[in-house]
Coordinates of C-alpha atoms in Angstrom, one line a residue:
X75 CA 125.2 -13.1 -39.9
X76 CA 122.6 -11.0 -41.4
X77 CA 118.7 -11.2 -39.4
X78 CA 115.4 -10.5 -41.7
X79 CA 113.0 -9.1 -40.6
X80 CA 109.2 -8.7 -41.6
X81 CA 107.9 -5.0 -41.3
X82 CA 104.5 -7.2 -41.0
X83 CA 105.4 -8.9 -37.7
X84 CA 106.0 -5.6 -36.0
X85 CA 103.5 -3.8 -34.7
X86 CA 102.1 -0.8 -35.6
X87 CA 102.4 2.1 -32.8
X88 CA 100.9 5.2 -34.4
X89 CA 97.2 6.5 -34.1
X90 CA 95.2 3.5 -33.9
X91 CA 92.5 3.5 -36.8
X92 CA 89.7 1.8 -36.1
X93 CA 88.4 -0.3 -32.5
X94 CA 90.5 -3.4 -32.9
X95 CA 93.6 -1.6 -32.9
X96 CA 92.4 -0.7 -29.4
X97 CA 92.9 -4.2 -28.5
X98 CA 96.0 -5.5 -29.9
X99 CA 98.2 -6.6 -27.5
X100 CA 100.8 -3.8 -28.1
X101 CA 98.4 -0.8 -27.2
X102 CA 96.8 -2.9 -24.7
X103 CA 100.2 -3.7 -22.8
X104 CA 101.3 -0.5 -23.3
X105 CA 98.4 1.1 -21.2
X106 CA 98.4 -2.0 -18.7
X107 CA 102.4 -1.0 -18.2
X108 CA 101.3 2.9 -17.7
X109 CA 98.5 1.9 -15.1
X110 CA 100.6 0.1 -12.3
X111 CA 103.4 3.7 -13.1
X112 CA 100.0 5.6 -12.1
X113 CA 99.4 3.1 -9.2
X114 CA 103.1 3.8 -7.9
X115 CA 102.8 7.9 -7.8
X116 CA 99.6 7.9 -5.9
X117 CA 101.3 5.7 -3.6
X118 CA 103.9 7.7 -2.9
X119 CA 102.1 10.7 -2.6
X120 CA 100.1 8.9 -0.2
X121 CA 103.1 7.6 1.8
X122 CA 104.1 11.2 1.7
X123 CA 101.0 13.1 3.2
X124 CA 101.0 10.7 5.5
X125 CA 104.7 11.2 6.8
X126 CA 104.3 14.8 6.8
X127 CA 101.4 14.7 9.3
X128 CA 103.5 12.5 11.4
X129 CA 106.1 14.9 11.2
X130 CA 103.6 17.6 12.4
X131 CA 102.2 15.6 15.2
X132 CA 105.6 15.4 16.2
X133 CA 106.5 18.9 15.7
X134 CA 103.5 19.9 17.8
X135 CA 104.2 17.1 20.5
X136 CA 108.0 18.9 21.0
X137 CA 106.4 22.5 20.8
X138 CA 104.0 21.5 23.8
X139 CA 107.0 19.4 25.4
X140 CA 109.1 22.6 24.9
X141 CA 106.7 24.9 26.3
X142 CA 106.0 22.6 29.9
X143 CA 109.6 22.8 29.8
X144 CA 109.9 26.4 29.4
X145 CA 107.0 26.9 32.1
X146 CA 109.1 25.0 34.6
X147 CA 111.8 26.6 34.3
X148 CA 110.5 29.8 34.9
X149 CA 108.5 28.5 37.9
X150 CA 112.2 27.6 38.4
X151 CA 113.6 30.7 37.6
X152 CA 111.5 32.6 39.2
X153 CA 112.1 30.7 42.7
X154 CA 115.3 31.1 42.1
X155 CA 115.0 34.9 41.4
X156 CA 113.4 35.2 44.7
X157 CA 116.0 33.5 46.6
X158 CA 118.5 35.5 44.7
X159 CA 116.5 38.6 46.1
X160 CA 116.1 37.6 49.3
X161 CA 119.5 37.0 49.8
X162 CA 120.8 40.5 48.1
X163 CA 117.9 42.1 50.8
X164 CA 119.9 40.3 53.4
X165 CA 123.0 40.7 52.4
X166 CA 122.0 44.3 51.6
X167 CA 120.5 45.0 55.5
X168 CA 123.9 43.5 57.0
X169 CA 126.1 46.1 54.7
X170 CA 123.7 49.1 55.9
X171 CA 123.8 47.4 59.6
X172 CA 127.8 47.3 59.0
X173 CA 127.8 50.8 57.1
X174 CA 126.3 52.3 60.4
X175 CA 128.5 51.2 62.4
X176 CA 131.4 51.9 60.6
X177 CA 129.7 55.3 60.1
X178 CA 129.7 55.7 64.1
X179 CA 132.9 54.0 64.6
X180 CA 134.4 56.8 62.0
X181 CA 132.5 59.4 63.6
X182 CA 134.0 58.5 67.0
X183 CA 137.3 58.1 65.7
X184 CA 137.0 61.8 63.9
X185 CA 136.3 63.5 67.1
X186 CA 138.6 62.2 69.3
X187 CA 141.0 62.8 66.6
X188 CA 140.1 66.3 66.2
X189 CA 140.5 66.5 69.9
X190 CA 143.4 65.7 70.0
X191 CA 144.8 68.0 66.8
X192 CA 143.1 71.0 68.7
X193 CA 144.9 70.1 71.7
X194 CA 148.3 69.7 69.7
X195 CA 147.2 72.9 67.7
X196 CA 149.8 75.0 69.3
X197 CA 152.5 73.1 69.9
X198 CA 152.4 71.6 66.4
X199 CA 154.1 75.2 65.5
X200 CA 157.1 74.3 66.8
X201 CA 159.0 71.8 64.7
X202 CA 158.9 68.5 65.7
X203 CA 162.8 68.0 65.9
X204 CA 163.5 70.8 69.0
X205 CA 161.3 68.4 71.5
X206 CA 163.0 66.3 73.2
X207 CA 160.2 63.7 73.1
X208 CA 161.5 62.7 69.8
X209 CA 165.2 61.1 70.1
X210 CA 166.2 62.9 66.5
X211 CA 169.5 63.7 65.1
X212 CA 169.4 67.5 67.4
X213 CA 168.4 65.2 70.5
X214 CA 171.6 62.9 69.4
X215 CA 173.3 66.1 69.3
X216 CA 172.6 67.6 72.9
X217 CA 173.6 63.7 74.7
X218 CA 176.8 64.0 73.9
X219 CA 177.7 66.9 76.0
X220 CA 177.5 66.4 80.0
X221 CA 173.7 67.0 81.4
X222 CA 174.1 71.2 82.7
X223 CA 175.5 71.5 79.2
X224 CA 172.9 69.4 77.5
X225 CA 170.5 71.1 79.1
X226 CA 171.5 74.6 78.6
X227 CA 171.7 73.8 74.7
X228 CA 168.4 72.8 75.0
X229 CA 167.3 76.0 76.6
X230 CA 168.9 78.2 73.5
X231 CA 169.0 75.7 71.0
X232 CA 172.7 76.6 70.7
X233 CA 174.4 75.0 67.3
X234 CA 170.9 74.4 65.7
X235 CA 169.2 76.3 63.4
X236 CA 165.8 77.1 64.7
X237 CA 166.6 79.7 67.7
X238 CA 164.7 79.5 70.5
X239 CA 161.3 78.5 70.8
X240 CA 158.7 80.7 71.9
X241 CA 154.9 80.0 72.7
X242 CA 153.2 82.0 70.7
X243 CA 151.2 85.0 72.4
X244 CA 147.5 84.6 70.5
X245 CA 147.2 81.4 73.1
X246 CA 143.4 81.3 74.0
X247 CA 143.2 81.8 77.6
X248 CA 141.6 77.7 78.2
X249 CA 145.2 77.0 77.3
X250 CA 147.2 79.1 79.5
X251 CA 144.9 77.8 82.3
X252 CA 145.7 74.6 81.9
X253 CA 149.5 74.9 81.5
X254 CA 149.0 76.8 84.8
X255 CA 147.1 74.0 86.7
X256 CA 150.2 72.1 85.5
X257 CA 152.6 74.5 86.5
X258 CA 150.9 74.7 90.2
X259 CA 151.2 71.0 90.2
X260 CA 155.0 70.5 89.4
X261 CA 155.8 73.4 91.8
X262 CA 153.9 71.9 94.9
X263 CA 155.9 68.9 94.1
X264 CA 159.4 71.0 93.3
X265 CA 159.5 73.6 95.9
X266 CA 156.3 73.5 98.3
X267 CA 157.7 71.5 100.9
X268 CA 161.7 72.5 100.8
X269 CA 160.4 76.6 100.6
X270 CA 158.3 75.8 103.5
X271 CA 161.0 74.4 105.7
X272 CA 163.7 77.0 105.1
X273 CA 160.8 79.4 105.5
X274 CA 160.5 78.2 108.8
X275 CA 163.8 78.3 109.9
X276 CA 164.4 81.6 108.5
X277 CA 161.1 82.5 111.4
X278 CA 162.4 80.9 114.2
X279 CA 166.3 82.0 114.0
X280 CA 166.1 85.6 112.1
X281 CA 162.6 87.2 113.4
X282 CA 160.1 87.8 116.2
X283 CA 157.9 85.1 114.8
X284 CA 159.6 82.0 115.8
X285 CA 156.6 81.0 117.8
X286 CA 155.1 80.4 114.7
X287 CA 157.6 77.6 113.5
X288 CA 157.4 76.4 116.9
X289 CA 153.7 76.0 117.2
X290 CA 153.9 73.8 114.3
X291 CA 157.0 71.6 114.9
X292 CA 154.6 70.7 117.9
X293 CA 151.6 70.3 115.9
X294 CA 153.3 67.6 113.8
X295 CA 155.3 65.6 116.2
X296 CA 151.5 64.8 117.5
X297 CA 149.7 64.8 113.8
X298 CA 153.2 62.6 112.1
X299 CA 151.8 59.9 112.1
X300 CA 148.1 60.6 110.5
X301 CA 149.4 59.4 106.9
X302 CA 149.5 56.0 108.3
X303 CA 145.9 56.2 109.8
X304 CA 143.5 57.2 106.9
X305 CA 144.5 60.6 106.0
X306 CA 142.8 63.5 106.1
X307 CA 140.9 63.6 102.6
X308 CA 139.0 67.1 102.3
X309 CA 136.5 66.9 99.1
X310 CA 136.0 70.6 98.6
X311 CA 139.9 70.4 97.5
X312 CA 139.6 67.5 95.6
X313 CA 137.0 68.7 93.1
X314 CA 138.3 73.0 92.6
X315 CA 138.0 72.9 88.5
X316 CA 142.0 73.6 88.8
X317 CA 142.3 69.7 88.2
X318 CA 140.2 69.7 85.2
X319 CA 142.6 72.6 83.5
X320 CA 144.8 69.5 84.6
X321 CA 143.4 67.0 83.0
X322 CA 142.7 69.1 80.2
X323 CA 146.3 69.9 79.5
X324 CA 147.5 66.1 78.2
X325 CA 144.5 65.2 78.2
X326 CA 144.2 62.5 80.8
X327 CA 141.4 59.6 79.9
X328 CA 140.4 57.3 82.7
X329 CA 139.4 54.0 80.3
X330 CA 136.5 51.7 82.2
X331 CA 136.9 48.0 80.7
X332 CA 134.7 46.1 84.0
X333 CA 132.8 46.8 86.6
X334 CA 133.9 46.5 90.0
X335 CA 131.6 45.8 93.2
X336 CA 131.4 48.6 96.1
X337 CA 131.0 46.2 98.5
X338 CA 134.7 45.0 98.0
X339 CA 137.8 46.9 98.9
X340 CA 140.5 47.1 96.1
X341 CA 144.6 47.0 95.7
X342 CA 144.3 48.7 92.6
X343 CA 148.2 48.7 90.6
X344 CA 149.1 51.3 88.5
X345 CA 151.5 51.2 85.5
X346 CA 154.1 52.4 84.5
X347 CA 155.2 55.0 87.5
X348 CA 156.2 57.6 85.3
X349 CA 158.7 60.9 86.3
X350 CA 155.6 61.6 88.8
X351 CA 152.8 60.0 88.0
X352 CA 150.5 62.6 86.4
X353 CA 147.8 60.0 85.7
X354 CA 147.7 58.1 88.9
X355 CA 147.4 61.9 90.9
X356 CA 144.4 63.0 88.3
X357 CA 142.8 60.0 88.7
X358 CA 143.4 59.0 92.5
X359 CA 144.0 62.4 94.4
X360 CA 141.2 64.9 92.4
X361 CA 138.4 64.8 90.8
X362 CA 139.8 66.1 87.6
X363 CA 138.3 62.3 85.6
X364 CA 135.0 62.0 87.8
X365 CA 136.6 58.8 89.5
X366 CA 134.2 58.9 92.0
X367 CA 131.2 58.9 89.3
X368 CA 132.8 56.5 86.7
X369 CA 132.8 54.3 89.8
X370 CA 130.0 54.9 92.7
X371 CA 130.3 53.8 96.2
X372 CA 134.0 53.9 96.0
X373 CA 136.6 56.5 97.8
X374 CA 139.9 56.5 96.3
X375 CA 142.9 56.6 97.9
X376 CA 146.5 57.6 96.2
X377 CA 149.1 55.4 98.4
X378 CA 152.9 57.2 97.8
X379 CA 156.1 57.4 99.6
X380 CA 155.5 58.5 103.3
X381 CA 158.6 61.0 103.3
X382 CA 155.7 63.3 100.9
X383 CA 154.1 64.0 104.4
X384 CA 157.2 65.0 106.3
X385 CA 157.9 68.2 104.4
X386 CA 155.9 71.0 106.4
X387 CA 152.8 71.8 104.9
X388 CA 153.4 70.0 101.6
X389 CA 152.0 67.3 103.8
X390 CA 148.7 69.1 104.6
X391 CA 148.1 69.9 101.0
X392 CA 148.9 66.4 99.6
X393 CA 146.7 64.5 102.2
X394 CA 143.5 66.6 101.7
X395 CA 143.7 65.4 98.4
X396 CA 142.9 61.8 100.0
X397 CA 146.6 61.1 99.4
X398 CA 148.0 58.8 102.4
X399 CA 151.5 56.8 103.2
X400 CA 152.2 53.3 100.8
X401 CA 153.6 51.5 104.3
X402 CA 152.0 48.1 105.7
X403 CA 150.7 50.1 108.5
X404 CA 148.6 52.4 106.5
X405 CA 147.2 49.3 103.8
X406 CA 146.2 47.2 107.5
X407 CA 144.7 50.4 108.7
X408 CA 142.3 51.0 105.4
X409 CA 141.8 47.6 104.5
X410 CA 141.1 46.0 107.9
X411 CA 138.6 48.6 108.8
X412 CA 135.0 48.0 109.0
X413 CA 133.4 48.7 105.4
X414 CA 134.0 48.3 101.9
X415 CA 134.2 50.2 98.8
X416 CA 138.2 51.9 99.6
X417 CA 140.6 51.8 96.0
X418 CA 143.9 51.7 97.2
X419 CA 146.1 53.1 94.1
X420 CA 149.2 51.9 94.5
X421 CA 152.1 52.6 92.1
X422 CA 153.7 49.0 92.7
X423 CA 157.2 49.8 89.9
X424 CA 158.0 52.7 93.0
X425 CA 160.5 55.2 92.9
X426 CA 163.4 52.8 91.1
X427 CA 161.1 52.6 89.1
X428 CA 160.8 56.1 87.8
X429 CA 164.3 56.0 86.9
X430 CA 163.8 53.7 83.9
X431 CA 160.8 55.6 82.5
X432 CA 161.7 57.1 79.2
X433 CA 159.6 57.1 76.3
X434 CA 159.4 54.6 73.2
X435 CA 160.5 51.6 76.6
X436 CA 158.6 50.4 79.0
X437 CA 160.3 48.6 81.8
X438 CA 158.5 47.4 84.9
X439 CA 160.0 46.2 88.4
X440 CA 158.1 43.5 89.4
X441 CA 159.4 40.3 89.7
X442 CA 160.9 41.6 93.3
X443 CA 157.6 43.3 94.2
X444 CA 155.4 40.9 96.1
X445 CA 154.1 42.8 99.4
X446 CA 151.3 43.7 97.9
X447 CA 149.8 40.5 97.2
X448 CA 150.9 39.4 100.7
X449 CA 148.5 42.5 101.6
X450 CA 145.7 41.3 99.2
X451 CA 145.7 37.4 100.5
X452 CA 145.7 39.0 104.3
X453 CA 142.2 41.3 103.7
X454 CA 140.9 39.7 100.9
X455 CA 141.1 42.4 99.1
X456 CA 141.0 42.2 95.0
X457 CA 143.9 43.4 93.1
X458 CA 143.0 45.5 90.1
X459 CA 145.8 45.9 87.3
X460 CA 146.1 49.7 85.4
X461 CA 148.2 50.4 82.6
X462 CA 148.6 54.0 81.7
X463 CA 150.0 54.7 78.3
X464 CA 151.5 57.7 77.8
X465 CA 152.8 58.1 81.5
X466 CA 156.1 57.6 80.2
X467 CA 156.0 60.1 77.8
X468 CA 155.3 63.5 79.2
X469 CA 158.7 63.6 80.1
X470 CA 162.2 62.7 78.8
X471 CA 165.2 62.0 81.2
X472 CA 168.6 61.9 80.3
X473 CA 170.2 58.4 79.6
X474 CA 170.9 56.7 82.3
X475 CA 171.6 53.1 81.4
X476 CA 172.5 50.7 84.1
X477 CA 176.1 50.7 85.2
X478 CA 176.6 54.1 84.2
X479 CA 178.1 56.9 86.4
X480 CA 174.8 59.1 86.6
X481 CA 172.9 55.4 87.5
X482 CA 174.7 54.7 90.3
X483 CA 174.5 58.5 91.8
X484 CA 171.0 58.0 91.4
X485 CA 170.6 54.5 93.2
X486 CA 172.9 55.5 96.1
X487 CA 170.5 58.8 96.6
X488 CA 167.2 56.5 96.4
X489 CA 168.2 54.5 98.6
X490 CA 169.9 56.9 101.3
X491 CA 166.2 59.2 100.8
X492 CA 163.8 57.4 99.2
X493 CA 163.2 59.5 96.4
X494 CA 164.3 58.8 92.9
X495 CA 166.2 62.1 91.3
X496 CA 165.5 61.8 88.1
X497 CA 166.8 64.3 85.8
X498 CA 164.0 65.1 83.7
X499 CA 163.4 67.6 80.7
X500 CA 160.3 69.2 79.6
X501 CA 159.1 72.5 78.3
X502 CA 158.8 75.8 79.6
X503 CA 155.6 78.1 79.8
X504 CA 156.6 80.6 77.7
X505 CA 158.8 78.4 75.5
X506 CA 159.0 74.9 74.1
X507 CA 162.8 74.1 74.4
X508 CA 163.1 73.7 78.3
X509 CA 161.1 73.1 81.7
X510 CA 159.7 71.6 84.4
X511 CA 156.5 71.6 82.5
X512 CA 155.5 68.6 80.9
X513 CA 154.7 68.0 77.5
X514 CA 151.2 67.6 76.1
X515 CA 151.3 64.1 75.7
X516 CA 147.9 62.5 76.2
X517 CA 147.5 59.7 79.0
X518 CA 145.2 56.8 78.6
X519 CA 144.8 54.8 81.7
X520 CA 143.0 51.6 81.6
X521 CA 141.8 49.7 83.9
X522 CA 141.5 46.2 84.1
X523 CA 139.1 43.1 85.5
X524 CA 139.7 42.3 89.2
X525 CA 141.3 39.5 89.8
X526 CA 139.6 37.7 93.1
X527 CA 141.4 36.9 95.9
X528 CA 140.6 34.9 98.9
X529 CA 140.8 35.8 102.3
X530 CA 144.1 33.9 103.9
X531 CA 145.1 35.4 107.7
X532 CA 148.5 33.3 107.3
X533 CA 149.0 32.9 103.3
X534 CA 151.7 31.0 102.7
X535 CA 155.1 31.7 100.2
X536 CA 153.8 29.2 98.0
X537 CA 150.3 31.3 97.5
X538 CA 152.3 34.8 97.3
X539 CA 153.6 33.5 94.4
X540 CA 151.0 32.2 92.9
X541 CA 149.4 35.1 93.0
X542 CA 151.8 37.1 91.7
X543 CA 152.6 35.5 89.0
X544 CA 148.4 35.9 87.9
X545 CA 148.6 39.3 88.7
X546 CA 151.6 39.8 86.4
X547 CA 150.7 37.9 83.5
X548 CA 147.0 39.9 83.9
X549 CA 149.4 42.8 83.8
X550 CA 151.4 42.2 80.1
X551 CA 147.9 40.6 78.7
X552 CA 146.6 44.4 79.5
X553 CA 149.3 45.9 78.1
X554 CA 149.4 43.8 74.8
X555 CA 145.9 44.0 74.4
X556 CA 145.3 47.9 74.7
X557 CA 149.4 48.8 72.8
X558 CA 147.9 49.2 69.3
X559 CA 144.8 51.2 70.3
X560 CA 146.6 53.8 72.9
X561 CA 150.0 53.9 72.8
X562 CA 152.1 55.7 70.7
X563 CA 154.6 52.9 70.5
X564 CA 152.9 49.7 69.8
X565 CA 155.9 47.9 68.8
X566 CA 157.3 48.5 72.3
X567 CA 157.2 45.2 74.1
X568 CA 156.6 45.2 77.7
X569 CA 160.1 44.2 80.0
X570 CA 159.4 43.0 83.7
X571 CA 162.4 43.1 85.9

């Protein structure tokens, strides 16, 4: 189907001519239709002016948001901070506090361990397998033979290969002091009293002097019994600087853990006995550890075997020391006196005792051993528990376990004289390998809080025991708590039989 059209009925677009073209309806609606397109992009740019300074009073409202929020939290911070450096000034003072301490603690620890290398300074030449403190494979070796043999192998080393032993001769002379003060000890003990007697005898029966042994048989028939009235303590012996070459020579350390009131009396119980004691004579019958100035208002007194003061003049010596007898008779006599302030050492294990001191055990009699208490509940006198480690030590003894034919030669003597033989090694003065002289071994006694006892005339079994059985258990609580600081076997646990 085919349309006509008229090019008059369209109208003309081009350049208008004259005025009316102005107003034909097809130029007119053509700028009416560009107007309200005008209108439109002025409204938009409008629209958009307007969200952009929203969108920059909203940027600036989070900037000054932001910025409170970063100004709090650095008041924040900064509180913080100051806590955080308060706290690292703290915790820095407690680590220089600590630091301090640990610096004295060291320094403490330094000394007393260079004390104790210069001690061993000399003896450390010899190798540590010929003494017979240490149960090695030579040790091992010398057991197996009977004791004289034993012993004599020790002596010349014979089948080892290190020779005799020999003290070497650059000693300082501080040294050979003290192993003398030792050596005067052990032989006052050894032969003082047996030379004496035979010396006696050899007076009355082979020369013109037997007035002289008589004179004193009748001086002690009327002076016997003096070891069971006091003594007869003479100070100026007590404090000759001979006993502190003694106490030098271990060393012994007399350890202070409470106080104890002068205007008690004491049962003090010492700990292990030891081959002889060492510790309770430096501490009990000298001067050697200042006893008397570690405790004022106090006189000590060592309490032994009684057959010590029948050996002729032995018996002087030993009881000018302050030295008196451990009977009933001779506790009643200090205890019951008028006054206070006596410290009755007592070595409570005895002379059975001594036969199961060896070093590396330790092995205490007292489950049998209640007189003492008995004594304590009678005077009200306090007991005071000691433990020396190291006591065992300075000697070694050959093995003597229970049963055994050497045991029961040693049992029957005790019994039949009182005194334990124990067949003990050491080291020699001019020689490690063999001797009555005992090793350098240092002794730490400590002693312990007193344990308060009341005054019973009449105590009853029931009491004893009870007593007893505290002082023990204050005993092994000593022991356990002191093992790892002093002794040299802190795995040792403590037997009581």
């Amino acid at each position: 189907m085919e349309v006509e059209t008229n090019p008059a009925s369209i109208p003309h677009l081009g350049k208008p001519e004259t005025l009316d073209d102005l107003k034909t309806s097809a130029y007119t609606s053509q700028k009416v239709e560009e107007i309200p397109e005008t209108n439109s992009h002025m409204a938009n740019g409008i629209g958009f002016e307007k969200e952009t300074m929203n969108g920059l009073e909203t940027t600036a409202s989070t900037k000054e948001a932001d910025a409170k929020g970063e100004e709090t939290n650095k008041q924040e911070g900064g509180k913080e901070c100051e806590k955080e450096k308060e706290q690292k000034l703290e915790e820095k003072t407690e680590r220089e506090k600590d630091d301090k301490s640990g610096e004295k603690k060291c320094e403490a620890g330094r000394e007393e361990e260079d004390q104790l290398k210069e001690l061993r300074k000399y003896n450390d030449i010899v190798p540590e397998g010929t003494s017979s403190h240490v149960k090695d494979t030579i040790d091992e070796h010398f057991d197996k033979y009977p004791w004289v043999l034993g012993a004599l192998g020790r002596l010349f080393n014979f089948s080892t290969g290190y020779g005799p032993k020999f003290a070497p001769i650059n000693i300082p002379l501080m040294r050979r002091l003290q192993t003398f003060a030792v050596l005067f000890w052990m032989s006052t003990f050894l032969f003082m009293g047996a030379g004496s007697f035979f010396f006696l005898l050899y007076l009355f029966f082979y020369t013109q002097y037997w007035w002289i042994s008589l004179c004193y048989f009748t001086w002690y028939l009327g002076d016997r019994s003096v070891c069971n009235r006091g003594g007869r303590r003479w100070h100026w012996m007590r404090s000759w600087t001979l006993w502190k070459h003694y106490r030098d020579f271990f060393p012994v350390h007399l350890i202070k853990t409470a106080e104890l009131d002068p205007s008690k009396n004491y049962i003090m119980g010492y700990h292990p006995h030891g081959i002889l004691s060492a510790g309770a004579f430096c501490h009990f019958a000298t001067e050697g550890t200042d006893f008397s100035k570690t405790y004022p208002g106090f006189t000590p007194h060592l309490l032994t075997l009684e057959g010590h003061f029948h050996l002729p003049f032995y018996r002087e010596f030993f009881m000018a020391s302050g030295a008196v007898s451990a009977t009933r008779e001779s506790m009643d006599y200090l205890l019951g006196r008028e006054g206070s302030g006596r410290a009755l050492c007592l070595v409570v294990g005895g002379a059975k005792e001594a036969l199961d001191c060896h070093p590396g055990q330790v092995i205490l009699h007292l489950s049998k051993r209640k007189g003492f208490c008995k004594m304590a509940l009678r005077h009200g006198a306090s007991l005071v528990p000691m433990f020396s480690f190291g006591e065992n030590d300075v000697y070694d003894q050959i093995a003597n376990p229970e049963g055994s034919l050497i045991r029961r030669i040693q049992n029957s003597v005790q019994k039949l004289v009182g005194l334990a033989p124990c067949m003990f090694i050491g080291r020699g003065v001019f020689q490690y390998s063999f001797g009555i002289v005992p090793f350098r071994k240092p002794i730490y006694t400590v002693v312990g809080a007193p344990i308060d006892v009341p005054h019973v005339k009449n105590p009853t079994k029931e009491q004893i025991v009870n007593l007893h059985e505290t002082y023990v258990n204050a005993v092994v609580d000593l022991y356990n708590k002191y093992k790892d600081r002093y002794s040299d076997h802190p795995e040792c646990k403590i037997t009581i039989v």
